mmCIF file of C-alpha atoms in Angstrom:
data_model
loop_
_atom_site.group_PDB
_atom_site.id
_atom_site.type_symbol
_atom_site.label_atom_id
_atom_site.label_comp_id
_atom_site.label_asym_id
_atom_site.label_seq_id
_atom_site.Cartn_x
_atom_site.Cartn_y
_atom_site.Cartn_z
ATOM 1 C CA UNK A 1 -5.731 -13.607 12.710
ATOM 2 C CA UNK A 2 -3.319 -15.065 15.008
ATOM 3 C CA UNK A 3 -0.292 -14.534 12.425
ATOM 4 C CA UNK A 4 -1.339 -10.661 11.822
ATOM 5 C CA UNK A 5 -1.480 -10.382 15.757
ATOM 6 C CA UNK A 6 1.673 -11.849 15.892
ATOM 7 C CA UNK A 7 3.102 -9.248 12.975
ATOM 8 C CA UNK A 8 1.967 -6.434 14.289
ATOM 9 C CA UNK A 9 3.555 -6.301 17.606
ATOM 10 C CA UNK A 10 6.543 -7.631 15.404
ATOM 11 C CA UNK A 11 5.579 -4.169 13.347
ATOM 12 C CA UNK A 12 5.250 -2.342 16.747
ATOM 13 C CA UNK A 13 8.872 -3.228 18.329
ATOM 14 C CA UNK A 14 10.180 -2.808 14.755
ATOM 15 C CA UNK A 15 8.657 1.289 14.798
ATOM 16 C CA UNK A 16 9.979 1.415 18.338
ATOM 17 C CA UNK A 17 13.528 0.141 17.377
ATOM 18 C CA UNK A 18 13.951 2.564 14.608
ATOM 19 C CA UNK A 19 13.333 5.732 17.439
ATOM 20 C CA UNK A 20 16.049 4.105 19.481
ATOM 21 C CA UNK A 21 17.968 4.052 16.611
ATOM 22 C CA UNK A 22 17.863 7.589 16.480
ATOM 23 C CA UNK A 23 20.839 7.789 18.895
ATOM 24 C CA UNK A 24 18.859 10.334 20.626
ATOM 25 C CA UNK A 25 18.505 10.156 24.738
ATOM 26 C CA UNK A 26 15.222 12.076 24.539
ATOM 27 C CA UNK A 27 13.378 9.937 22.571
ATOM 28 C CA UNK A 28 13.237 6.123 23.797
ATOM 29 C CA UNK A 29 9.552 4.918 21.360
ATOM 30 C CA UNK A 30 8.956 8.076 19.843
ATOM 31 C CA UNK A 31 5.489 8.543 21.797
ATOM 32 C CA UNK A 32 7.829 11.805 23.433
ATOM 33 C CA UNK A 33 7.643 13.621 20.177
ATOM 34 C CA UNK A 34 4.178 14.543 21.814
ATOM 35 C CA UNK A 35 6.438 17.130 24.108
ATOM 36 C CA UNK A 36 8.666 18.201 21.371
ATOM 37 C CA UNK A 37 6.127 18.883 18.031
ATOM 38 C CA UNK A 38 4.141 21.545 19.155
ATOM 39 C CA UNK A 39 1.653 22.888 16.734
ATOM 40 C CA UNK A 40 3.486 25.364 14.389
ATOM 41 C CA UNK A 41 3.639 26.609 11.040
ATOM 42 C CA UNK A 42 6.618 26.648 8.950
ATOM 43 C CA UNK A 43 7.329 30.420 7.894
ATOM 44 C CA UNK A 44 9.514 33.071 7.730
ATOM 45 C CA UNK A 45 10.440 33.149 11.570
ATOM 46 C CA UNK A 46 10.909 29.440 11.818
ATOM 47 C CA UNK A 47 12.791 29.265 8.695
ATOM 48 C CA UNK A 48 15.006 32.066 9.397
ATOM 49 C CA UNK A 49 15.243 30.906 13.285
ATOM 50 C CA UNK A 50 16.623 27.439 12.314
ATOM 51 C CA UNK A 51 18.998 28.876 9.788
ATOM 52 C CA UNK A 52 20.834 30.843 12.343
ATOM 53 C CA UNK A 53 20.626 28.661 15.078
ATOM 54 C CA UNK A 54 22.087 25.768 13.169
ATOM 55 C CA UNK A 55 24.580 27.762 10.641
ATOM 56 C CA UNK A 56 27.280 26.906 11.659
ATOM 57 C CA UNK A 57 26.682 22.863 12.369
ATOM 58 C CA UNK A 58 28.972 20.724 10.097
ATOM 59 C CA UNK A 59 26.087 18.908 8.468
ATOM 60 C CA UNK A 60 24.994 15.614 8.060
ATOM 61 C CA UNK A 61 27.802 14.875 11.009
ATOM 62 C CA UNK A 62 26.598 17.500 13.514
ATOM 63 C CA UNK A 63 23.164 16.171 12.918
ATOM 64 C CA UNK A 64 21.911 14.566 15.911
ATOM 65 C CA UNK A 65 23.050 17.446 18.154
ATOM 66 C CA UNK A 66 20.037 19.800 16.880
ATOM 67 C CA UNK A 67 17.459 19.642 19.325
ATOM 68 C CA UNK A 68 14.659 17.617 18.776
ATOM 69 C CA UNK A 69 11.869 20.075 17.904
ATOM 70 C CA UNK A 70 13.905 21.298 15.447
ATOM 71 C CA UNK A 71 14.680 17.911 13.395
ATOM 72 C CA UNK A 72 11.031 17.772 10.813
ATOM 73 C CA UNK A 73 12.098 21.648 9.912
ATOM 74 C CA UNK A 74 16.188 20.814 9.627
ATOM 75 C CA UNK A 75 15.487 18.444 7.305
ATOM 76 C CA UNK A 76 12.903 20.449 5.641
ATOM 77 C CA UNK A 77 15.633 22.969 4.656
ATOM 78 C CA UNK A 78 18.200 20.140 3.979
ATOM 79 C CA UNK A 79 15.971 18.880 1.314
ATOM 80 C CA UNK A 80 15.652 22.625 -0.310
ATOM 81 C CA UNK A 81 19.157 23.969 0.277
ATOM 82 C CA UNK A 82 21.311 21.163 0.759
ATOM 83 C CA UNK A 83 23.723 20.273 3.625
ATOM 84 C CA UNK A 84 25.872 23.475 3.688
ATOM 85 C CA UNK A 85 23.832 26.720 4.440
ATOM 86 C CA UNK A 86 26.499 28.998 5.275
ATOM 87 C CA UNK A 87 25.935 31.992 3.011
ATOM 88 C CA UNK A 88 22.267 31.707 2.891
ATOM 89 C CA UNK A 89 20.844 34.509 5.383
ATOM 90 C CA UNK A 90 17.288 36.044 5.914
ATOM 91 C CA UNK A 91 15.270 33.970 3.461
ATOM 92 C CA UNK A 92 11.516 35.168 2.812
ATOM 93 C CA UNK A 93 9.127 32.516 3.345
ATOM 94 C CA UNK A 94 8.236 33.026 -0.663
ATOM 95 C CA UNK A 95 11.590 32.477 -1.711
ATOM 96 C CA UNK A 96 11.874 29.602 0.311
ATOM 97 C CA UNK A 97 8.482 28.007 -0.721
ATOM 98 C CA UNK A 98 9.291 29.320 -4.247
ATOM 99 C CA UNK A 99 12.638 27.337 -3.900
ATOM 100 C CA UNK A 100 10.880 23.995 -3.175
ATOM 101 C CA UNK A 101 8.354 24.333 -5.997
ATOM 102 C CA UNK A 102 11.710 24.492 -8.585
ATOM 103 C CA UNK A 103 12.797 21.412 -6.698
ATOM 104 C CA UNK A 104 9.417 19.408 -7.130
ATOM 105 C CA UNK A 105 8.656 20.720 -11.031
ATOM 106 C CA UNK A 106 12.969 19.659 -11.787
ATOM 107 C CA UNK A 107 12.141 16.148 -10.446
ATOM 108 C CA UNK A 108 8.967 16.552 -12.304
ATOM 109 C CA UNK A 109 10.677 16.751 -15.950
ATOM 110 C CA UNK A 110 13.289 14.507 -15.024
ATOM 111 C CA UNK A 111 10.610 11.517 -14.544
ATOM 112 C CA UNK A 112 8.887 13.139 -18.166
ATOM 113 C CA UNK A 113 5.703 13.922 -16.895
ATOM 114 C CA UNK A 114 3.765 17.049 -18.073
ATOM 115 C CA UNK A 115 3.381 19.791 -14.859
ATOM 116 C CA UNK A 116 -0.128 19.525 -16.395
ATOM 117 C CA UNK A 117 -0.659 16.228 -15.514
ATOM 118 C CA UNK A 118 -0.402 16.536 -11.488
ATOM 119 C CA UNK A 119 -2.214 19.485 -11.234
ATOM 120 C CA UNK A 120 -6.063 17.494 -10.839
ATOM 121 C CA UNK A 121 -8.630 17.925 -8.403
ATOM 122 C CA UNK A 122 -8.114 17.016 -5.211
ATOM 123 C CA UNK A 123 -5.061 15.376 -5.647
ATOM 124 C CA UNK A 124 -2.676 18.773 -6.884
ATOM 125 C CA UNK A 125 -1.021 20.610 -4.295
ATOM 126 C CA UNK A 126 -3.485 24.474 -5.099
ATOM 127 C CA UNK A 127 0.088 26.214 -3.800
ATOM 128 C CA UNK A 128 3.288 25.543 -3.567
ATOM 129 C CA UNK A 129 3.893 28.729 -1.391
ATOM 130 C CA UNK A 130 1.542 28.177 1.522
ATOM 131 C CA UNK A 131 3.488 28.202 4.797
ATOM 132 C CA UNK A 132 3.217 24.050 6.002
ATOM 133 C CA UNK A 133 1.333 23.703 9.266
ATOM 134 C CA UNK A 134 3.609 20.848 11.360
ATOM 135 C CA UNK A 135 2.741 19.242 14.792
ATOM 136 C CA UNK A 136 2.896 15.833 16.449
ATOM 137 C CA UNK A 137 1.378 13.102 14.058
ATOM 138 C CA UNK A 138 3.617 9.807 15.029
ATOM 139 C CA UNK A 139 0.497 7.796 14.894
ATOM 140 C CA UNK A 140 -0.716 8.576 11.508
ATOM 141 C CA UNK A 141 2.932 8.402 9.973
ATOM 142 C CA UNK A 142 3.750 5.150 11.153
ATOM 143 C CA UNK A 143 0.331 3.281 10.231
ATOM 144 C CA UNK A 144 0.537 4.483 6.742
ATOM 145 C CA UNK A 145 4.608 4.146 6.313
ATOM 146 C CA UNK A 146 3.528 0.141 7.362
ATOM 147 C CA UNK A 147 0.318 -0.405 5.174
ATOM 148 C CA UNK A 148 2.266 -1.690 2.554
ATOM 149 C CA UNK A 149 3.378 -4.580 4.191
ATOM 150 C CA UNK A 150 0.043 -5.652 5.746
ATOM 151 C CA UNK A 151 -1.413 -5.424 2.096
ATOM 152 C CA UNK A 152 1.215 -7.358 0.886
ATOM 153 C CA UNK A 153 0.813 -10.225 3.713
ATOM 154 C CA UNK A 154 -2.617 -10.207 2.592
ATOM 155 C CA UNK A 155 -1.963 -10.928 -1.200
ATOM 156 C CA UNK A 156 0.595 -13.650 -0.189
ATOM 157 C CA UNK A 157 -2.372 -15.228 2.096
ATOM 158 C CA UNK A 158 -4.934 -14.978 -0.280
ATOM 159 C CA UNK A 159 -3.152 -16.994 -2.822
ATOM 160 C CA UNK A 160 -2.427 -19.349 -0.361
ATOM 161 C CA UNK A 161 -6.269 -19.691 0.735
ATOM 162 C CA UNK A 162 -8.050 -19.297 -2.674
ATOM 163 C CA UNK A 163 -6.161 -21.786 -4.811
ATOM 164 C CA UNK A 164 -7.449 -24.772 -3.862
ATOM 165 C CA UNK A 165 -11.217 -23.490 -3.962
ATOM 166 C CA UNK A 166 -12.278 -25.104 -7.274
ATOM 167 C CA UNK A 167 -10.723 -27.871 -6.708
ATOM 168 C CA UNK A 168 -11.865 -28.819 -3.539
ATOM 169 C CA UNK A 169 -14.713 -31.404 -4.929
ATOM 170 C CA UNK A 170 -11.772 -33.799 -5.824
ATOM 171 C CA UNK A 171 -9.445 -33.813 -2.750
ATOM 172 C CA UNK A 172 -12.692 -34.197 -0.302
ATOM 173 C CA UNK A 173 -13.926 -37.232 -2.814
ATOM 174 C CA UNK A 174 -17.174 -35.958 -3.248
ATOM 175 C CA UNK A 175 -17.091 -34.710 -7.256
ATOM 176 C CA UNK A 176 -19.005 -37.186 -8.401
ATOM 177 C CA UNK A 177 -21.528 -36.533 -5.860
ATOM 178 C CA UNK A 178 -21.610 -32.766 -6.521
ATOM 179 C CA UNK A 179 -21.660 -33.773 -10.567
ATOM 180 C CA UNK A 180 -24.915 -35.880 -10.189
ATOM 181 C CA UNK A 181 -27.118 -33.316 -8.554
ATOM 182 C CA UNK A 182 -29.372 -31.361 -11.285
ATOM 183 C CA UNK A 183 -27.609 -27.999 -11.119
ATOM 184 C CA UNK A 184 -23.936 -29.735 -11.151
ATOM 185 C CA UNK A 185 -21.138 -28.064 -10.519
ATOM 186 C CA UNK A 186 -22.544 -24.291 -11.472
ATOM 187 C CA UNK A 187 -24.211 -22.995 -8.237
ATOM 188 C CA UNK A 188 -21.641 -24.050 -6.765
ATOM 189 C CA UNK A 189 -18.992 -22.068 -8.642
ATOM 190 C CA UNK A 190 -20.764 -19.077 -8.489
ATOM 191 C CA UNK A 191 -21.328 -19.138 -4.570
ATOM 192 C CA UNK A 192 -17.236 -20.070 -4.444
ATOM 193 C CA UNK A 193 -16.640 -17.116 -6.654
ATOM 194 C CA UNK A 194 -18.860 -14.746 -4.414
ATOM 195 C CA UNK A 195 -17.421 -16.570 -0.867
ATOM 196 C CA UNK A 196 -13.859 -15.424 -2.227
ATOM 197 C CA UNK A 197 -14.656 -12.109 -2.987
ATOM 198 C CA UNK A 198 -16.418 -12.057 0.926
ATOM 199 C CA UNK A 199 -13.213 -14.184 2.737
ATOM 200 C CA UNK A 200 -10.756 -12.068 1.195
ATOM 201 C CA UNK A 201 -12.472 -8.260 2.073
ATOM 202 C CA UNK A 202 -12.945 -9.867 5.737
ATOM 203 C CA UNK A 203 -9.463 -10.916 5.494
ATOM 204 C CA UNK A 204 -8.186 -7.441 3.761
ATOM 205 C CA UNK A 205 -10.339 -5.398 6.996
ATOM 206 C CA UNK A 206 -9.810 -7.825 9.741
ATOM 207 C CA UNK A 207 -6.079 -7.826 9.081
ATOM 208 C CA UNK A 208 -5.694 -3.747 8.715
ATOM 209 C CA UNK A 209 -7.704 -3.523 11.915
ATOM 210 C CA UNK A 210 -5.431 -5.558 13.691
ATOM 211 C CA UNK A 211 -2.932 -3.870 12.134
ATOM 212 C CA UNK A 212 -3.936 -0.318 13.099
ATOM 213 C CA UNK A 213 -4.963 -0.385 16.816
ATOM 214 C CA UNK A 214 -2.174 -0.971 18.960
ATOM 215 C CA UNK A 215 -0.403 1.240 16.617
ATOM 216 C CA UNK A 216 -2.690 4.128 17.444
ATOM 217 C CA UNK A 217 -3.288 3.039 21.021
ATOM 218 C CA UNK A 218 0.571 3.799 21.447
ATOM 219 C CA UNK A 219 0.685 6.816 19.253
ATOM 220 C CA UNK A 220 -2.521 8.341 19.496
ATOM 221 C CA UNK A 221 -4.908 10.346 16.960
ATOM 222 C CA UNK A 222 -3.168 13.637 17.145
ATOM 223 C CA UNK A 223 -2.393 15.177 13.649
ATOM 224 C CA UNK A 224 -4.800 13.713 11.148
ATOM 225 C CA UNK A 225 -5.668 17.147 9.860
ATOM 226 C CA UNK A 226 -2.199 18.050 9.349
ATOM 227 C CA UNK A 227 -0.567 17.834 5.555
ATOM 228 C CA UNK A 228 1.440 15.053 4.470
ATOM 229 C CA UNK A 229 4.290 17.266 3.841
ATOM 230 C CA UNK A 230 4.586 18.217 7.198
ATOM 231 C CA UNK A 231 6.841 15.228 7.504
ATOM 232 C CA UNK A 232 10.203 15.478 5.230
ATOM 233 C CA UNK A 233 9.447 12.391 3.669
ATOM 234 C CA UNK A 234 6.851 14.030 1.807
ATOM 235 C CA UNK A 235 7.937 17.409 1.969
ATOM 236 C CA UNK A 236 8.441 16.932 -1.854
ATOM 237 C CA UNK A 237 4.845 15.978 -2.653
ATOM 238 C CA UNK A 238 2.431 17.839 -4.779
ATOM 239 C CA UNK A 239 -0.120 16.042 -3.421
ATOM 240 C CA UNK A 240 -2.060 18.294 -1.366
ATOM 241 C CA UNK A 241 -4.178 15.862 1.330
ATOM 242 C CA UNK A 242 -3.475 15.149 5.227
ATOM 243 C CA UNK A 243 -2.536 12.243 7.089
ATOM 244 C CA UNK A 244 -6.266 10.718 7.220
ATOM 245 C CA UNK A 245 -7.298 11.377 3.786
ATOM 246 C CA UNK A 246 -4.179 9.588 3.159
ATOM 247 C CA UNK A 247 -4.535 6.715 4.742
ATOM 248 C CA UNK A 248 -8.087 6.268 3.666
ATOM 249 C CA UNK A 249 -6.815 6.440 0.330
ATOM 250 C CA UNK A 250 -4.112 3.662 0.996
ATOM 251 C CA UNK A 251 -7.231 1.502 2.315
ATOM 252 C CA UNK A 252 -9.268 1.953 -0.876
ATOM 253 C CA UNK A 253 -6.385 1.428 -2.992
ATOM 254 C CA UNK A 254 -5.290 -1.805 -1.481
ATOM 255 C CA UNK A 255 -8.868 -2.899 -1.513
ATOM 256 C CA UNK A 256 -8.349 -2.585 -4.947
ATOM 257 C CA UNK A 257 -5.294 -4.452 -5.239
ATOM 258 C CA UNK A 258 -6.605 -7.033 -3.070
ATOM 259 C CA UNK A 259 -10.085 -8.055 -4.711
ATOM 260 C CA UNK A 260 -7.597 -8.039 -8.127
ATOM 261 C CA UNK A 261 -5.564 -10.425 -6.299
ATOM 262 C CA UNK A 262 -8.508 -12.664 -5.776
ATOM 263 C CA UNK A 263 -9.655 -12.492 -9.529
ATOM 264 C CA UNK A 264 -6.684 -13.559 -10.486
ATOM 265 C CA UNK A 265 -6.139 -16.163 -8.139
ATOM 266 C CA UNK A 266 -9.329 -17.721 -9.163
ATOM 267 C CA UNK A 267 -8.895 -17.476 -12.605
ATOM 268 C CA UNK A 268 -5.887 -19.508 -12.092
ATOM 269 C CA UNK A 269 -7.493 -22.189 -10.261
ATOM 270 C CA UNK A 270 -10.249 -22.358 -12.450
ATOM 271 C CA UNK A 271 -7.251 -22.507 -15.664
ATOM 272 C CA UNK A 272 -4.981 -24.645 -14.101
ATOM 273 C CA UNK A 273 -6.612 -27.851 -12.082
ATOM 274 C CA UNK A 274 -3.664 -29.001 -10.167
ATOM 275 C CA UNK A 275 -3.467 -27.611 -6.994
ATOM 276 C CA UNK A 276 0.685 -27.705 -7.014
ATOM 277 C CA UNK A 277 0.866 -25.912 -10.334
ATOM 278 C CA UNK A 278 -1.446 -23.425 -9.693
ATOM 279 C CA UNK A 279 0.831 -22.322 -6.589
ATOM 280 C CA UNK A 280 3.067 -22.725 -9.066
ATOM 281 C CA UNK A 281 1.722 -20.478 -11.330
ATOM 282 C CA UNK A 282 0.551 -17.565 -8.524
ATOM 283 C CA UNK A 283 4.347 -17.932 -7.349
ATOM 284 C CA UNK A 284 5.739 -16.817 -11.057
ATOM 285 C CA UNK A 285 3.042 -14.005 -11.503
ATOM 286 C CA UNK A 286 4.727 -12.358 -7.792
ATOM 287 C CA UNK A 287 8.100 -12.924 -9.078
ATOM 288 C CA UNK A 288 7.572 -11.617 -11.939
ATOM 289 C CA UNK A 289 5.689 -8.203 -10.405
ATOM 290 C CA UNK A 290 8.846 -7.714 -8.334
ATOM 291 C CA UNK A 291 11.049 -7.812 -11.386
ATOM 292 C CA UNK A 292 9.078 -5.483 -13.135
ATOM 293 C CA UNK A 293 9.202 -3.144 -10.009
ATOM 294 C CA UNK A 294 13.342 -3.381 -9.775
ATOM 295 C CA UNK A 295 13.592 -2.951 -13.626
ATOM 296 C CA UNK A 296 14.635 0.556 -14.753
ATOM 297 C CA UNK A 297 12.319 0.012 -17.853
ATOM 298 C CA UNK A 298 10.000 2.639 -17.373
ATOM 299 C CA UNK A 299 7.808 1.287 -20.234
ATOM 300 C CA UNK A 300 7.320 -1.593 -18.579
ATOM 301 C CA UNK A 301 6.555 -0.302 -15.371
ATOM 302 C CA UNK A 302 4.506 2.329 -16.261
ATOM 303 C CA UNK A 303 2.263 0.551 -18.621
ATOM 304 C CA UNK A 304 2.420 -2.749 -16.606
ATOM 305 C CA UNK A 305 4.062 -2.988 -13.202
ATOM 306 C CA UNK A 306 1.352 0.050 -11.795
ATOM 307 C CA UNK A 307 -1.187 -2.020 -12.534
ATOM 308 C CA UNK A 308 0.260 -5.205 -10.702
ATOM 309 C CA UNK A 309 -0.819 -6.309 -7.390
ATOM 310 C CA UNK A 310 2.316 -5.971 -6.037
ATOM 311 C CA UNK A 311 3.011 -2.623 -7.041
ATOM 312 C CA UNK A 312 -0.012 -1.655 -6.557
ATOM 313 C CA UNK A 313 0.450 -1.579 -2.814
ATOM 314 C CA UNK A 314 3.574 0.455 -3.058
ATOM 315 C CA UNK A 315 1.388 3.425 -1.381
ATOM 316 C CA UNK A 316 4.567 6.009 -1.123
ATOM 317 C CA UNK A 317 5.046 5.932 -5.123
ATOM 318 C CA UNK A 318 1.883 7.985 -4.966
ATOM 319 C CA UNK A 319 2.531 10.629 -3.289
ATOM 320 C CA UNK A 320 6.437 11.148 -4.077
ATOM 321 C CA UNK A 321 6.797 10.156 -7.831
ATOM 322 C CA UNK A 322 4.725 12.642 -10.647
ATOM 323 C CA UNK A 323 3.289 9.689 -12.740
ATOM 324 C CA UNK A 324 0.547 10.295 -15.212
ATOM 325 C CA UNK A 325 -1.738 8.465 -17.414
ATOM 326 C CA UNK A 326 -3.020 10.913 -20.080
ATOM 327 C CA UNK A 327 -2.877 14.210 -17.922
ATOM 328 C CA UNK A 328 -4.253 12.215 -14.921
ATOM 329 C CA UNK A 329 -2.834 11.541 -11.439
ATOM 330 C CA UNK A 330 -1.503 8.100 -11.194
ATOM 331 C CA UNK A 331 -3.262 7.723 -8.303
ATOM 332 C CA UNK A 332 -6.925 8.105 -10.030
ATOM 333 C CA UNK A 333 -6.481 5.982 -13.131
ATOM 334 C CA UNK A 334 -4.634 2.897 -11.799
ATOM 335 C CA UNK A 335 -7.132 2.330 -9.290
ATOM 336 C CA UNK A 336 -9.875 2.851 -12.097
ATOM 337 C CA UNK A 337 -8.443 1.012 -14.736
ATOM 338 C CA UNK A 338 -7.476 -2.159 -11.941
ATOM 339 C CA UNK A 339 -11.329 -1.919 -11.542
ATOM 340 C CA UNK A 340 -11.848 -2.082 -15.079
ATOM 341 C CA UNK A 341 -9.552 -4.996 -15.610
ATOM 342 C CA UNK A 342 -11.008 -6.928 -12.874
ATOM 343 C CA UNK A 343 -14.532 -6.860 -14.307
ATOM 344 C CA UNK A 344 -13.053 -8.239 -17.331
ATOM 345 C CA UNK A 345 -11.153 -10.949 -15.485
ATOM 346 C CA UNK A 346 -14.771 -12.015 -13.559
ATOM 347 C CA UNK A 347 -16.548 -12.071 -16.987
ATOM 348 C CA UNK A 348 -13.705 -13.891 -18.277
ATOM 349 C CA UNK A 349 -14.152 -16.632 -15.055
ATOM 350 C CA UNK A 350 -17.651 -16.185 -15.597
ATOM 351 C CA UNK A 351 -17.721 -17.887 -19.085
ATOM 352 C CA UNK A 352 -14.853 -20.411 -17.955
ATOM 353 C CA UNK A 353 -16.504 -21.763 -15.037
ATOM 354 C CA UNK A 354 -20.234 -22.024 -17.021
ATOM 355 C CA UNK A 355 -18.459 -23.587 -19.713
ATOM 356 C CA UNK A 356 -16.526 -26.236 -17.442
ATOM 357 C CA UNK A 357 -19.338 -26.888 -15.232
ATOM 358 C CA UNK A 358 -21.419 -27.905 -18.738
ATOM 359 C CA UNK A 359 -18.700 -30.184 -19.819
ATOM 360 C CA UNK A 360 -18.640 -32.030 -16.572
ATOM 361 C CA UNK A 361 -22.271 -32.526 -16.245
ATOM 362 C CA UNK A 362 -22.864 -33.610 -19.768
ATOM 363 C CA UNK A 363 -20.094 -35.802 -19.822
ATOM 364 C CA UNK A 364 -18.453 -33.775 -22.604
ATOM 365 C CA UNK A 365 -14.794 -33.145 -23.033
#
């Protein structure tokens, strides 16, 4: 608890650093945005009003002089009509919205999946020509831009804790006392199995609580109703939820990735009875989830990497790449099928550990 304290003020003068990085004198932690994003929608008159009033800046070098307020719809337009604007006058807001939605279905075919296949539920953006409602949401954007890493912390920590677990009997010289009591070994591994599964949720939820609160207590609450793509970096996204919706999303999803983690973990410590090699073992599954994630094998990634730990907690694949398993979202079935997997690894360590537990109390093997 002491290390995620410790990261997330790390985290904290990390988000501040970046606003300072801005260049700009108005904002010095980005907690002034508050004074700048005022509730507004992005239509025809706020479209138009930037276009004029920033025609004719020599963009991306003139950037920084546009005023502040004006900087999440600047680069709102950037990303539909590029740097140069020039001849582009009196733009309905259908056109523009219009525009975008042959932007996000282009990027669409060019990753080959169906327009069919993000266009589920909950998760599909209904219309692509609804004006955006915008506003001050600092909080919200920064927690979720940084759950990745306090997922990934997690996974690294939980293979750290967990390996040792079924081999604990031997290094505290007590296995032969454990092996001559009349259950053996198997109560034993079944209440290690169940203690995992309970240390590493406490970890998962103590660690994003941490992680959360000074965050917010700088930032505040403001803007959790607001869209995603109210902020350019998802400006692209058909996926239609807002800010808290998102991030609860991000929490059940590393959940997910986490408790696979664990089954994992202890199916290698059950597998592999040195405690070295099964470090050894965990360390070559991560390396080989971040090679899968740099590889431009889409095969491989698709069918594999997704449903990796690692990846898994790559939360902004979800809502800016158009993945899709069979017509479905990417961000329905890999969390299902992750599920379905890990049931199959616990049955798996099920069957291992009864079996083991046998052989050492009847002497066989």
């Amino acid at each position: 608890m002491a290390l995620f304290l410790i990261l997330t003020f790390y985290n904290l003068d990390t988000i501040k650093t970046g606003y300072l990085n801005q260049a700009r004198y108005e904002v010095t932690d980005g907690t002034e945005y508050r004074y700048f994003y005022q509730p507004e929608v992005l239509d025809e008159d706020e479209i138009n009003k930037i276009l004029e009033k920033y025609r004719e800046l020599s963009l991306p070098e003139d950037r920084n002089t546009a005023d502040v307020a004006d900087l999440p719809a600047l680069d709102m337009i950037i990303q539909v009509y590029g740097w140069d604007w020039t001849g582009i006058r009196d733009v309905s807001v259908e056109q523009f919205y219009q525009d975008r939605a042959g932007i996000i279905r282009s990027v669409q075919e060019e990753e080959g999946s169906s327009r069919e296949g993000n266009s589920n539920g909950t998760f599909a953006a209904a219309s692509l020509s609804e004006p955006i409602r915008m506003g001050y949401a600092e909080g919200w954007k920064n927690v979720n831009s940084g759950m990745s890493q306090c997922v990934l912390i997690v996974l690294v920590l939980i293979s750290i804790v967990l390996v040792p677990i079924f081999n604990e009997d031997e290094t505290l010289g007590v296995d032969g006392l454990v092996k001559s009591t009349r259950f053996g070994k198997l109560k034993l591994s079944r209440i290690r199995i169940i203690n995992a599964f309970q240390l590493s949720s406490l970890l998962y939820l103590a660690a994003v609580a941490i992680y959360i609160t000074p965050i917010f207590f700088m930032y505040g609450l403001q803007g959790a109703d607001l869209p995603i793509q109210s902020s350019p970096q998802f400006f692209l996204s058909m996926v239609e939820v807002n800010y808290l919706e998102q991030f609860l999303i991000n929490l059940v999803i590393g959940y997910v990735a986490i408790s696979l983690m664990t089954g994992i973990t202890l199916l290698v410590s059950v597998l592999v009875t040195q405690v070295y090699t099964s470090y050894a073992v965990l360390l070559f599954i991560m390396a080989v989830s971040y090679a899968i994630q740099m590889t431009e094998l889409f095969f491989l990634k698709h069918y594999l990497g997704n449903f990796l730990p690692v990846q898994m907690a790559e939360f902004s694949s979800y809502y800016s790449s158009y993945e899709s398993y069979g017509g479905i979202s990417k961000m329905l079935t890999v969390p299902f099928i992750s599920v379905v997997v890990l049931f199959v690894l616990l049955l798996i360590l099920s069957k291992l550990v009864n079996r083991r537990t046998h052989f050492l109390h009847t002497g066989v093997g």
